[in-house]
Amino acid sequence: MRLIQLTTLAATAVSTVHAVALPSDASTPLYKQASAPVESRVADLLSRMTLADKTAQLIQGDIENWLNVTSGAFNASGLADSMSLKASQFYVGKAVPQSWIAENVQRAQEYLVHNTTLGIPAYVQSEAIHGFLVVNATIFNSPIAYACAWNPALVEKMAGIIAREARALGVNQLFAPLADLARELRYGRVEETYGEDPHLTGEIAYSYVVGLQAGNVSAMVKHFAGFSAPEQGLNTGPVHGGERELRTTWLPPFKRAIIDAGAYSVMSAYHSYDGIPAIADYHTLTEILRNEWGYKYFVVSDAGATDRLCAAFHMCRAKPIDSAAVTMYALPAGNDVEMGGGSFNFKTIPDLVGNGTLDLSIVDEAVRRVLRAKFAQGLFEEPYTGVSAKEAEKLINADDAVQLARQLDAESIVLLENRNNTLPLRRDANIALIGPMASGPMNYGDYVVSGSMLRGVTPLAGITAASKGHVTYTQGCDRWSTSTASIPAAVAAAKAADVAVVIVGTWSRDQNELWSGLNATSGEHVDVQSLKLFGAMGPLVRAVLDVGKPTVVVFSSGKPVAEPEIAARASALVQQFYPGEQGGHALADVLFGDVNPSGRLSVSVPQDIGAGPVFYDYLNSGRAAGGTVPDVGVVGNDSEVVFGHSYVLGTPEAMYEFGFGRSYTTFNYSGVRLDRTTAGAGDTVSVSVDVRNTGDRDGMEVVQVYVKDVIASVAVPNIALRGFKKVAIGKGESVRVEIPIKVADLGVWNVRMKYVVEPGEFVVFVGASSRDLRGNATLVVR
């Protein structure tokens, strides 16, 4: 990169670069003319760039190169050095005061715009899977949680708020959403996904991208592709699958988020799929993403992922890293930008081009993709979007954000059991609140900034604020201990109360704690071999249940908890996947009936991890084999064993299936109809059903449409979600719900690996879950 002498950054104050005036006249370079076509601007700028300029657009930097995150001191020479090689984008997700980030983002953009020859602004980046990852930004509930709301409109609104908060500090690109699927429940990052289903995941991810980019903040869809079902559930492990599974299951949600929503960037993944590292997979990154889908923006590696080609996959020398080999694997495959966290292997680009190893056209194409995104997003016209600290206070964690966090969290809570109408609780009930997740540090998922767990509304705070009775809190056990010494105190509290509420589950850590190795039972690189409660939490719940008082068990977790005995004995069972900062209020809203629960599972809950995977859309021929012998083995009350054969003991079916969730009211379905019974591949069919609220409370129902391909030329899912709608229905009222499905989405990848919509019959089911199908109609595709 060609540099101009640093003139404006020696002092703390810098000139504003909120908007750059770009007159359109003959004296202004074409690439600086906002009215010029994007492709013309890209071509003009590329023609002016040296090889060093181009290389700098393909490597990520970090704000710590010029900001001392301990003292806040600014290092001008560090900024200049960083931008000489890593000028494309830089990361700012640090646990420092907001003003430090804003000031140093402005310094960086000021430097790039005014102190380099071409003035190319940078992408400024942080994490944001459930909130902008900086100190005191709004923390929403985890992705696995808000997917259970089945409410894309709320997700789009959330993403818009995240964009607003990011822009207030000058951040213009966020590492979200995930389009990965929760198909392997041992995997620690289940909490970061939107669940097991491609369609639901695609719709939630689409809404996130649309909401974020409407706020002029770039989404980065991750992790492309097929990442989240690693061997043995171990993070970054190899994924086994074929081309048909890749195209049928893993790619559709990515296409929805990347192509349909128009995402400006994509992050590749750490794993290998069918033996090919994702970061060097020409087939997925170029043949599919670019050539088939027509994607025109850029792909960036995950942190440190490039080094893994040598260090993990052993495709090149690891000590020292063979940077030239890494570059030649990743860049020509279509991985355009190298994220930090590794050896910055792309710095070898000039040498590789110089000695003829790397074709300059490959470099140029990668740079075009980066520049195209920057022009399309308007970065040259508005390099810096940050506002004053006083204004940032109004835009970050504002009242509307806090209110939405509470609403989204409440809509995400899933009522699994409610025996004898234990819930909602009486407002004046004397409550024994028990469990390590009821108080103390907030039980957020991963990807929150360091220290976040010390703020937020705990269940204890939320329930106490909502109650007019007496709330007695007893921890019962530590979340990370096997000691049962405190269980007797919990039992005594339960005996003295009208009702017990026991909150247990899994726990994760903030970003600093997680990577420093502190204990956790979920999160990135925290994988498990059991879905049972850890340590003394299981004995605690069973001891409270033994008291005989009405007992509400709340699972506060980042993944399903497989405890069938507790599920069978609890008076009420509630699943609250990792909450946001208003989680305690949201839980109280549901427990006391201010909010009628409307969450539906985005992921199936197995009886035991040994039965996994239990996703609902298994291929035809899956699940129980049937026959003359019992499919399911059980142990009777007299200890007599009935041996099954699918399995000897237990069942391959989920304990709670995808799409399941109870309400404080009931809904009746009738009159399933299609607006046409025959259709062609290019048609859209409207599915309609009458839904009546037959209970005594207003409520919201998630109406779900599943399709079964009756006869197909390859093995296909037994049923597949193809549409859904969340509707509010007053007590005693009935609504006609219409849901469109595209016939083109009913195709298969046939024996010749061609996508075709095969003529024949398709049964269209409408129901309240993937198992609770209330009615159907038949569509004939001609």
PDB file of C-alpha atoms in Angstrom, residues 138-241:
ATOM      1  CA  THR A 138     -28.223  -4.591  24.223  1.00  0.00           C
ATOM      2  CA  ILE A 139     -27.961  -8.332  24.814  1.00  0.00           C
ATOM      3  CA  PHE A 140     -30.763 -10.302  23.204  1.00  0.00           C
ATOM      4  CA  ASN A 141     -31.408 -13.976  23.856  1.00  0.00           C
ATOM      5  CA  SER A 142     -29.287 -16.541  22.059  1.00  0.00           C
ATOM      6  CA  PRO A 143     -30.053 -17.591  18.473  1.00  0.00           C
ATOM      7  CA  ILE A 144     -31.322 -21.040  19.498  1.00  0.00           C
ATOM      8  CA  ALA A 145     -33.726 -19.162  21.769  1.00  0.00           C
ATOM      9  CA  TYR A 146     -35.108 -16.471  19.500  1.00  0.00           C
ATOM     10  CA  ALA A 147     -35.555 -19.018  16.729  1.00  0.00           C
ATOM     11  CA  CYS A 148     -38.110 -20.625  19.070  1.00  0.00           C
ATOM     12  CA  ALA A 149     -40.221 -17.478  18.743  1.00  0.00           C
ATOM     13  CA  TRP A 150     -40.860 -18.428  15.095  1.00  0.00           C
ATOM     14  CA  ASN A 151     -41.267 -14.701  14.483  1.00  0.00           C
ATOM     15  CA  PRO A 152     -39.055 -13.422  11.647  1.00  0.00           C
ATOM     16  CA  ALA A 153     -40.524  -9.918  11.939  1.00  0.00           C
ATOM     17  CA  LEU A 154     -39.211  -9.573  15.498  1.00  0.00           C
ATOM     18  CA  VAL A 155     -35.814 -10.886  14.410  1.00  0.00           C
ATOM     19  CA  GLU A 156     -35.675  -8.308  11.623  1.00  0.00           C
ATOM     20  CA  LYS A 157     -36.543  -5.602  14.166  1.00  0.00           C
ATOM     21  CA  MET A 158     -33.833  -6.885  16.513  1.00  0.00           C
ATOM     22  CA  ALA A 159     -31.258  -6.804  13.726  1.00  0.00           C
ATOM     23  CA  GLY A 160     -32.230  -3.237  12.947  1.00  0.00           C
ATOM     24  CA  ILE A 161     -31.543  -2.233  16.537  1.00  0.00           C
ATOM     25  CA  ILE A 162     -28.206  -4.057  16.462  1.00  0.00           C
ATOM     26  CA  ALA A 163     -27.320  -2.119  13.304  1.00  0.00           C
ATOM     27  CA  ARG A 164     -28.245   1.160  14.957  1.00  0.00           C
ATOM     28  CA  GLU A 165     -26.047   0.427  17.948  1.00  0.00           C
ATOM     29  CA  ALA A 166     -23.130  -0.630  15.756  1.00  0.00           C
ATOM     30  CA  ARG A 167     -23.287   2.442  13.535  1.00  0.00           C
ATOM     31  CA  ALA A 168     -23.251   4.684  16.590  1.00  0.00           C
ATOM     32  CA  LEU A 169     -19.650   3.609  17.176  1.00  0.00           C
ATOM     33  CA  GLY A 170     -18.645   3.535  13.516  1.00  0.00           C
ATOM     34  CA  VAL A 171     -18.947  -0.243  13.122  1.00  0.00           C
ATOM     35  CA  ASN A 172     -20.250  -1.193   9.668  1.00  0.00           C
ATOM     36  CA  GLN A 173     -19.927  -4.995   9.469  1.00  0.00           C
ATOM     37  CA  LEU A 174     -21.033  -7.712  11.890  1.00  0.00           C
ATOM     38  CA  PHE A 175     -20.255 -11.435  12.045  1.00  0.00           C
ATOM     39  CA  ALA A 176     -23.838 -12.698  11.911  1.00  0.00           C
ATOM     40  CA  PRO A 177     -26.116 -14.481  11.297  1.00  0.00           C
ATOM     41  CA  LEU A 178     -25.343 -18.199  11.420  1.00  0.00           C
ATOM     42  CA  ALA A 179     -27.056 -20.388   8.858  1.00  0.00           C
ATOM     43  CA  ASP A 180     -25.628 -23.551  10.441  1.00  0.00           C
ATOM     44  CA  LEU A 181     -28.006 -26.274  11.662  1.00  0.00           C
ATOM     45  CA  ALA A 182     -28.300 -28.014  15.041  1.00  0.00           C
ATOM     46  CA  ARG A 183     -28.078 -31.563  13.711  1.00  0.00           C
ATOM     47  CA  GLU A 184     -25.498 -32.746  16.296  1.00  0.00           C
ATOM     48  CA  LEU A 185     -26.524 -31.895  19.839  1.00  0.00           C
ATOM     49  CA  ARG A 186     -23.209 -32.752  21.499  1.00  0.00           C
ATOM     50  CA  TYR A 187     -21.668 -29.861  19.611  1.00  0.00           C
ATOM     51  CA  GLY A 188     -21.024 -26.871  21.861  1.00  0.00           C
ATOM     52  CA  ARG A 189     -22.252 -24.241  19.433  1.00  0.00           C
ATOM     53  CA  VAL A 190     -25.842 -25.472  19.207  1.00  0.00           C
ATOM     54  CA  GLU A 191     -26.748 -22.305  21.113  1.00  0.00           C
ATOM     55  CA  GLU A 192     -25.510 -20.167  18.200  1.00  0.00           C
ATOM     56  CA  THR A 193     -27.739 -21.864  15.612  1.00  0.00           C
ATOM     57  CA  TYR A 194     -31.396 -21.355  14.733  1.00  0.00           C
ATOM     58  CA  GLY A 195     -32.148 -25.029  15.221  1.00  0.00           C
ATOM     59  CA  GLU A 196     -32.287 -28.176  13.177  1.00  0.00           C
ATOM     60  CA  ASP A 197     -34.476 -27.233  10.220  1.00  0.00           C
ATOM     61  CA  PRO A 198     -33.229 -25.713   6.946  1.00  0.00           C
ATOM     62  CA  HIS A 199     -36.426 -23.777   6.224  1.00  0.00           C
ATOM     63  CA  LEU A 200     -36.849 -22.177   9.652  1.00  0.00           C
ATOM     64  CA  THR A 201     -33.135 -21.382   9.788  1.00  0.00           C
ATOM     65  CA  GLY A 202     -33.247 -19.832   6.349  1.00  0.00           C
ATOM     66  CA  GLU A 203     -36.207 -17.605   7.220  1.00  0.00           C
ATOM     67  CA  ILE A 204     -34.680 -16.401  10.497  1.00  0.00           C
ATOM     68  CA  ALA A 205     -31.271 -15.802   8.891  1.00  0.00           C
ATOM     69  CA  TYR A 206     -32.903 -14.000   5.960  1.00  0.00           C
ATOM     70  CA  SER A 207     -34.774 -11.678   8.315  1.00  0.00           C
ATOM     71  CA  TYR A 208     -31.617 -10.949  10.280  1.00  0.00           C
ATOM     72  CA  VAL A 209     -29.676  -9.998   7.132  1.00  0.00           C
ATOM     73  CA  VAL A 210     -32.517  -7.808   5.839  1.00  0.00           C
ATOM     74  CA  GLY A 211     -32.877  -6.013   9.181  1.00  0.00           C
ATOM     75  CA  LEU A 212     -29.161  -5.464   9.628  1.00  0.00           C
ATOM     76  CA  GLN A 213     -28.448  -4.267   6.118  1.00  0.00           C
ATOM     77  CA  ALA A 214     -31.485  -1.996   6.084  1.00  0.00           C
ATOM     78  CA  GLY A 215     -29.523  -0.163   8.776  1.00  0.00           C
ATOM     79  CA  ASN A 216     -26.551  -0.015   6.398  1.00  0.00           C
ATOM     80  CA  VAL A 217     -24.459  -2.471   8.376  1.00  0.00           C
ATOM     81  CA  SER A 218     -23.075  -5.414   6.441  1.00  0.00           C
ATOM     82  CA  ALA A 219     -24.038  -8.914   7.488  1.00  0.00           C
ATOM     83  CA  MET A 220     -21.477 -11.704   7.349  1.00  0.00           C
ATOM     84  CA  VAL A 221     -23.276 -15.046   7.006  1.00  0.00           C
ATOM     85  CA  LYS A 222     -21.419 -17.936   8.626  1.00  0.00           C
ATOM     86  CA  HIS A 223     -20.071 -20.663   8.616  1.00  0.00           C
ATOM     87  CA  PHE A 224     -20.119 -21.726   4.971  1.00  0.00           C
ATOM     88  CA  ALA A 225     -21.062 -24.588   4.810  1.00  0.00           C
ATOM     89  CA  GLY A 226     -22.065 -27.853   6.533  1.00  0.00           C
ATOM     90  CA  PHE A 227     -20.046 -27.007   9.637  1.00  0.00           C
ATOM     91  CA  SER A 228     -22.169 -27.890  12.642  1.00  0.00           C
ATOM     92  CA  ALA A 229     -22.369 -31.699  12.650  1.00  0.00           C
ATOM     93  CA  PRO A 230     -18.733 -32.577  13.404  1.00  0.00           C
ATOM     94  CA  GLU A 231     -17.513 -36.080  14.084  1.00  0.00           C
ATOM     95  CA  GLN A 232     -18.213 -36.994  17.737  1.00  0.00           C
ATOM     96  CA  GLY A 233     -19.705 -33.542  18.194  1.00  0.00           C
ATOM     97  CA  LEU A 234     -16.224 -32.081  18.592  1.00  0.00           C
ATOM     98  CA  ASN A 235     -15.692 -28.476  17.538  1.00  0.00           C
ATOM     99  CA  THR A 236     -14.018 -28.021  14.129  1.00  0.00           C
ATOM    100  CA  GLY A 237     -14.033 -31.793  13.576  1.00  0.00           C
ATOM    101  CA  PRO A 238     -14.570 -33.336  10.148  1.00  0.00           C
ATOM    102  CA  VAL A 239     -18.110 -33.532   8.823  1.00  0.00           C
ATOM    103  CA  HIS A 240     -19.155 -36.627   6.899  1.00  0.00           C
ATOM    104  CA  GLY A 241     -21.688 -36.198   4.154  1.00  0.00           C
TER     105      GLY A 241
END
